[in-house]
């Protein structure tokens, strides 16, 4: 039986129920310290999200009703956005067909956004996220030292579609 894959508008509670990757687990503590909890963190993303017509550029991939990836774009400037994603263990453990479908859907959404630049970053050692960004159509630009809230180095990417 084929899994039911849906890309739906992101809602903050998606972060609360996600089976988050170990590489992003430290973010849960940071969410609580900085925003109170994951829900408030998600609300912040929605408040700054780029608009695509009437739609907000924030999506969640559900597979059979389970959150696999939440992602979106928020404004840095009126012409530039930062893409973000929280990737679940479910996504990493899913079969290739599921990953390809989710990546195609998110990449297609990124291509529709009318910004001069979309960038993203992830920790140097978070190889799952780095591969995810490349599959989405991002190109590596360089390393930003001590960039994360925890002092880790990050790799900066730009979207080329």
PDB file of N, CA and C in Angstrom, residues 3 5 18-19 21 60-70 86-95 98-99 102:
ATOM      1  N   UNK A   3       1.964   5.006   0.859  1.00  0.00           N
ATOM      2  CA  UNK A   3       1.687   5.922   1.972  1.00  0.00           C
ATOM      3  C   UNK A   3       0.953   7.158   1.479  1.00  0.00           C
ATOM      4  N   UNK A   5       0.895  10.815   1.436  1.00  0.00           N
ATOM      5  CA  UNK A   5       1.804  11.935   1.666  1.00  0.00           C
ATOM      6  C   UNK A   5       1.059  13.232   1.378  1.00  0.00           C
ATOM      7  N   UNK A  18       6.648  16.159  16.738  1.00  0.00           N
ATOM      8  CA  UNK A  18       7.633  15.561  15.848  1.00  0.00           C
ATOM      9  C   UNK A  18       8.641  14.692  16.590  1.00  0.00           C
ATOM     10  N   UNK A  19       8.961  13.561  15.984  1.00  0.00           N
ATOM     11  CA  UNK A  19      10.007  12.666  16.456  1.00  0.00           C
ATOM     12  C   UNK A  19      11.330  13.241  15.928  1.00  0.00           C
ATOM     13  N   UNK A  21      15.079  14.720  15.119  1.00  0.00           N
ATOM     14  CA  UNK A  21      16.403  14.131  14.922  1.00  0.00           C
ATOM     15  C   UNK A  21      17.287  14.426  16.139  1.00  0.00           C
ATOM     16  N   UNK A  60       4.370  21.578   6.272  1.00  0.00           N
ATOM     17  CA  UNK A  60       4.693  20.341   6.971  1.00  0.00           C
ATOM     18  C   UNK A  60       4.354  19.180   6.052  1.00  0.00           C
ATOM     19  N   UNK A  61       5.271  18.234   5.982  1.00  0.00           N
ATOM     20  CA  UNK A  61       5.028  17.002   5.233  1.00  0.00           C
ATOM     21  C   UNK A  61       4.516  15.956   6.217  1.00  0.00           C
ATOM     22  N   UNK A  62       3.306  15.466   5.947  1.00  0.00           N
ATOM     23  CA  UNK A  62       2.699  14.405   6.752  1.00  0.00           C
ATOM     24  C   UNK A  62       2.680  13.127   5.926  1.00  0.00           C
ATOM     25  N   UNK A  63       3.039  12.040   6.540  1.00  0.00           N
ATOM     26  CA  UNK A  63       2.948  10.739   5.895  1.00  0.00           C
ATOM     27  C   UNK A  63       2.058   9.885   6.780  1.00  0.00           C
ATOM     28  N   UNK A  64       0.913   9.498   6.219  1.00  0.00           N
ATOM     29  CA  UNK A  64      -0.098   8.755   6.985  1.00  0.00           C
ATOM     30  C   UNK A  64      -0.412   9.462   8.311  1.00  0.00           C
ATOM     31  N   UNK A  65      -0.476  10.799   8.249  1.00  0.00           N
ATOM     32  CA  UNK A  65      -0.843  11.600   9.408  1.00  0.00           C
ATOM     33  C   UNK A  65       0.284  11.894  10.392  1.00  0.00           C
ATOM     34  N   UNK A  66       1.501  11.415  10.114  1.00  0.00           N
ATOM     35  CA  UNK A  66       2.643  11.606  11.007  1.00  0.00           C
ATOM     36  C   UNK A  66       3.536  12.711  10.438  1.00  0.00           C
ATOM     37  N   UNK A  67       3.987  13.626  11.308  1.00  0.00           N
ATOM     38  CA  UNK A  67       4.863  14.725  10.876  1.00  0.00           C
ATOM     39  C   UNK A  67       6.246  14.176  10.532  1.00  0.00           C
ATOM     40  N   UNK A  68       6.687  14.421   9.283  1.00  0.00           N
ATOM     41  CA  UNK A  68       8.010  13.993   8.826  1.00  0.00           C
ATOM     42  C   UNK A  68       8.984  15.162   8.733  1.00  0.00           C
ATOM     43  N   UNK A  69       8.528  16.298   8.197  1.00  0.00           N
ATOM     44  CA  UNK A  69       9.371  17.485   8.035  1.00  0.00           C
ATOM     45  C   UNK A  69       8.483  18.710   8.185  1.00  0.00           C
ATOM     46  N   UNK A  70       8.953  19.694   8.932  1.00  0.00           N
ATOM     47  CA  UNK A  70       8.328  21.015   8.932  1.00  0.00           C
ATOM     48  C   UNK A  70       9.372  21.983   8.409  1.00  0.00           C
ATOM     49  N   UNK A  86      12.854  21.389  10.194  1.00  0.00           N
ATOM     50  CA  UNK A  86      13.057  20.462  11.295  1.00  0.00           C
ATOM     51  C   UNK A  86      12.732  19.090  10.720  1.00  0.00           C
ATOM     52  N   UNK A  87      13.699  18.202  10.792  1.00  0.00           N
ATOM     53  CA  UNK A  87      13.618  16.895  10.138  1.00  0.00           C
ATOM     54  C   UNK A  87      13.436  15.806  11.195  1.00  0.00           C
ATOM     55  N   UNK A  88      12.469  14.925  10.973  1.00  0.00           N
ATOM     56  CA  UNK A  88      12.199  13.867  11.941  1.00  0.00           C
ATOM     57  C   UNK A  88      12.964  12.590  11.628  1.00  0.00           C
ATOM     58  N   UNK A  89      13.065  11.750  12.626  1.00  0.00           N
ATOM     59  CA  UNK A  89      13.608  10.410  12.419  1.00  0.00           C
ATOM     60  C   UNK A  89      12.768   9.649  11.404  1.00  0.00           C
ATOM     61  N   UNK A  90      11.455   9.892  11.394  1.00  0.00           N
ATOM     62  CA  UNK A  90      10.566   9.212  10.457  1.00  0.00           C
ATOM     63  C   UNK A  90      10.989   9.483   9.020  1.00  0.00           C
ATOM     64  N   UNK A  91      11.347  10.738   8.725  1.00  0.00           N
ATOM     65  CA  UNK A  91      11.789  11.088   7.375  1.00  0.00           C
ATOM     66  C   UNK A  91      13.073  10.341   7.036  1.00  0.00           C
ATOM     67  N   UNK A  92      14.034  10.387   7.920  1.00  0.00           N
ATOM     68  CA  UNK A  92      15.332   9.756   7.666  1.00  0.00           C
ATOM     69  C   UNK A  92      15.173   8.250   7.464  1.00  0.00           C
ATOM     70  N   UNK A  93      14.270   7.634   8.224  1.00  0.00           N
ATOM     71  CA  UNK A  93      14.071   6.189   8.147  1.00  0.00           C
ATOM     72  C   UNK A  93      13.109   5.763   7.047  1.00  0.00           C
ATOM     73  N   UNK A  94      12.495   6.712   6.341  1.00  0.00           N
ATOM     74  CA  UNK A  94      11.498   6.366   5.318  1.00  0.00           C
ATOM     75  C   UNK A  94      12.182   5.869   4.045  1.00  0.00           C
ATOM     76  N   UNK A  95      11.393   5.248   3.188  1.00  0.00           N
ATOM     77  CA  UNK A  95      11.975   4.736   1.942  1.00  0.00           C
ATOM     78  C   UNK A  95      12.221   5.884   0.971  1.00  0.00           C
ATOM     79  N   UNK A  98       9.309   8.027  -0.602  1.00  0.00           N
ATOM     80  CA  UNK A  98       8.712   9.010   0.295  1.00  0.00           C
ATOM     81  C   UNK A  98       9.600  10.248   0.367  1.00  0.00           C
ATOM     82  N   UNK A  99      10.902  10.038   0.540  1.00  0.00           N
ATOM     83  CA  UNK A  99      11.836  11.178   0.608  1.00  0.00           C
ATOM     84  C   UNK A  99      11.781  12.005  -0.670  1.00  0.00           C
ATOM     85  N   UNK A 102       8.550  14.143  -0.888  1.00  0.00           N
ATOM     86  CA  UNK A 102       8.575  15.269   0.036  1.00  0.00           C
ATOM     87  C   UNK A 102       9.542  16.341  -0.468  1.00  0.00           C
TER      88      UNK A 102
END
